[in-house]
PDB file of C-alpha atoms in Angstrom:
ATOM      1  CA  MET G   1       1.002  47.335 -38.621  1.00 83.00           C
ATOM      2  CA  VAL G   2      -1.679  45.529 -36.633  1.00 88.00           C
ATOM      3  CA  TYR G   3      -2.816  46.315 -33.115  1.00 87.00           C
ATOM      4  CA  PHE G   4      -5.065  43.791 -31.427  1.00 90.00           C
ATOM      5  CA  SER G   5      -5.954  45.994 -28.448  1.00 89.00           C
ATOM      6  CA  ASP G   6      -5.876  49.656 -27.493  1.00 86.00           C
ATOM      7  CA  CYS G   7      -5.196  48.616 -23.878  1.00 87.00           C
ATOM      8  CA  LYS G   8      -7.625  51.193 -22.479  1.00 88.00           C
ATOM      9  CA  ARG G   9      -8.455  49.151 -19.402  1.00 87.00           C
ATOM     10  CA  SER G  10      -4.798  48.670 -18.475  1.00 88.00           C
ATOM     11  CA  ALA G  11      -3.979  52.332 -19.057  1.00 89.00           C
ATOM     12  CA  LEU G  12      -6.861  53.488 -16.875  1.00 92.00           C
ATOM     13  CA  ALA G  13      -5.945  51.010 -14.143  1.00 91.00           C
ATOM     14  CA  LEU G  14      -2.452  52.505 -14.049  1.00 91.00           C
ATOM     15  CA  GLY G  15      -3.799  56.060 -13.852  1.00 94.00           C
ATOM     16  CA  TYR G  16      -3.079  57.028 -17.465  1.00 94.00           C
ATOM     17  CA  GLU G  17      -5.473  58.459 -20.015  1.00 94.00           C
ATOM     18  CA  ALA G  18      -7.390  55.740 -21.843  1.00 91.00           C
ATOM     19  CA  ASP G  19      -5.813  56.623 -25.188  1.00 91.00           C
ATOM     20  CA  VAL G  20      -2.192  56.920 -24.019  1.00 91.00           C
ATOM     21  CA  LEU G  21      -1.005  53.878 -25.972  1.00 87.00           C
ATOM     22  CA  MET G  22      -2.807  54.920 -29.134  1.00 87.00           C
ATOM     23  CA  LYS G  23      -1.098  58.320 -28.930  1.00 91.00           C
ATOM     24  CA  GLU G  24       2.248  56.535 -28.584  1.00 90.00           C
ATOM     25  CA  ASN G  25       1.373  54.333 -31.555  1.00 88.00           C
ATOM     26  CA  VAL G  26       0.778  57.395 -33.731  1.00 88.00           C
ATOM     27  CA  GLN G  27       4.300  58.581 -32.888  1.00 92.00           C
ATOM     28  CA  VAL G  28       5.740  55.132 -33.622  1.00 90.00           C
ATOM     29  CA  LEU G  29       4.047  55.065 -37.028  1.00 89.00           C
ATOM     30  CA  LYS G  30       5.437  58.503 -37.858  1.00 92.00           C
ATOM     31  CA  THR G  31       8.931  57.490 -36.732  1.00 94.00           C
ATOM     32  CA  LEU G  32       8.816  54.300 -38.800  1.00 89.00           C
ATOM     33  CA  GLY G  33       7.297  56.085 -41.799  1.00 91.00           C
ATOM     34  CA  ILE G  34       4.226  53.844 -41.821  1.00 87.00           C
ATOM     35  CA  SER G  35       1.150  55.333 -43.440  1.00 88.00           C
ATOM     36  CA  PRO G  36      -2.030  55.255 -41.332  1.00 83.00           C
ATOM     37  CA  ASN G  37      -3.591  53.505 -44.345  1.00 85.00           C
ATOM     38  CA  ASN G  38      -1.370  50.515 -43.549  1.00 85.00           C
ATOM     39  CA  VAL G  39      -2.588  50.094 -39.978  1.00 86.00           C
ATOM     40  CA  ARG G  40      -5.367  47.876 -38.690  1.00 88.00           C
ATOM     41  CA  TYR G  41      -6.796  48.250 -35.202  1.00 88.00           C
ATOM     42  CA  PHE G  42      -8.797  45.625 -33.351  1.00 91.00           C
ATOM     43  CA  ASP G  43     -10.620  46.158 -30.090  1.00 88.00           C
ATOM     44  CA  PHE G  44      -9.881  42.994 -28.139  1.00 92.00           C
ATOM     45  CA  ASP G  45      -9.919  43.635 -24.402  1.00 87.00           C
ATOM     46  CA  VAL G  46      -6.581  43.161 -22.657  1.00 83.00           C
ATOM     47  CA  ARG G  47      -6.187  39.996 -20.617  1.00 83.00           C
ATOM     48  CA  SER G  48      -8.926  38.270 -22.607  1.00 85.00           C
ATOM     49  CA  PHE G  49      -6.917  37.113 -25.618  1.00 87.00           C
ATOM     50  CA  ASP G  50      -6.926  33.467 -24.566  1.00 87.00           C
ATOM     51  CA  GLU G  51     -10.719  33.549 -24.358  1.00 91.00           C
ATOM     52  CA  LYS G  52     -10.899  35.257 -27.757  1.00 91.00           C
ATOM     53  CA  ARG G  53      -8.161  33.160 -29.343  1.00 91.00           C
ATOM     54  CA  GLN G  54     -10.344  31.767 -32.135  1.00 94.00           C
ATOM     55  CA  GLU G  55     -11.681  35.225 -33.025  1.00 94.00           C
ATOM     56  CA  ILE G  56      -8.134  36.580 -33.095  1.00 91.00           C
ATOM     57  CA  LEU G  57      -7.014  33.680 -35.297  1.00 91.00           C
ATOM     58  CA  ASP G  58      -9.938  34.334 -37.658  1.00 94.00           C
ATOM     59  CA  GLU G  59      -8.867  37.978 -37.924  1.00 92.00           C
ATOM     60  CA  MET G  60      -5.291  36.911 -38.635  1.00 89.00           C
ATOM     61  CA  ILE G  61      -6.497  34.618 -41.419  1.00 91.00           C
ATOM     62  CA  GLU G  62      -8.504  37.468 -42.950  1.00 91.00           C
ATOM     63  CA  LEU G  63      -5.480  39.756 -42.681  1.00 88.00           C
ATOM     64  CA  LYS G  64      -3.388  37.190 -44.525  1.00 86.00           C
ATOM     65  CA  LYS G  65      -5.975  37.109 -47.316  1.00 87.00           C
ATOM     66  CA  SER G  66      -6.094  40.896 -47.612  1.00 86.00           C
ATOM     67  CA  PHE G  67      -2.372  41.597 -47.914  1.00 80.00           C
ATOM     68  CA  CYS G  68       1.014  39.964 -47.984  1.00 77.00           C
ATOM     69  CA  PRO G  69       3.334  41.652 -45.490  1.00 76.00           C
ATOM     70  CA  SER G  70       7.014  41.926 -46.269  1.00 78.00           C
ATOM     71  CA  ILE G  71       7.899  41.418 -42.610  1.00 80.00           C
ATOM     72  CA  VAL G  72       6.122  39.959 -39.597  1.00 79.00           C
ATOM     73  CA  VAL G  73       7.286  40.845 -36.099  1.00 80.00           C
ATOM     74  CA  LEU G  74       5.754  38.985 -33.172  1.00 78.00           C
ATOM     75  CA  PRO G  75       6.295  38.846 -29.439  1.00 80.00           C
ATOM     76  CA  SER G  76       9.013  36.458 -28.324  1.00 77.00           C
ATOM     77  CA  SER G  77       8.117  32.803 -27.863  1.00 81.00           C
ATOM     78  CA  LYS G  78       9.398  33.235 -24.309  1.00 82.00           C
ATOM     79  CA  ASP G  79       7.200  36.270 -23.568  1.00 76.00           C
ATOM     80  CA  VAL G  80       5.254  35.546 -20.391  1.00 76.00           C
ATOM     81  CA  HIS G  81       2.609  38.232 -20.957  1.00 75.00           C
ATOM     82  CA  GLN G  82      -0.574  36.259 -21.581  1.00 74.00           C
ATOM     83  CA  ASP G  83      -1.832  38.380 -24.489  1.00 77.00           C
ATOM     84  CA  HIS G  84       1.589  38.414 -26.186  1.00 74.00           C
ATOM     85  CA  SER G  85       1.811  34.653 -25.796  1.00 79.00           C
ATOM     86  CA  CYS G  86      -1.585  34.215 -27.453  1.00 79.00           C
ATOM     87  CA  ILE G  87      -0.563  36.310 -30.463  1.00 79.00           C
ATOM     88  CA  PHE G  88       2.694  34.390 -30.824  1.00 75.00           C
ATOM     89  CA  ARG G  89       0.981  30.996 -30.823  1.00 77.00           C
TER      90      ARG G  89
END
């Protein structure tokens, strides 16, 4: 499981605690039976993925070198969210 952002800025802007999404992610990992050892977190700021596209790509290349996932799930090619679109491309 790979997270490219903790979305703190978005959470705070909506009046939530900064770590609300990370807390949800912990529950998701438990539900899916994914060990925390199999999770990688990056700290890219939300709404800046297009500007950081090359850095994100470099991280993806390094991830590919470090392990071979059995499944890859991405946002939809029709997803209009700018950060999701960047990850898909």
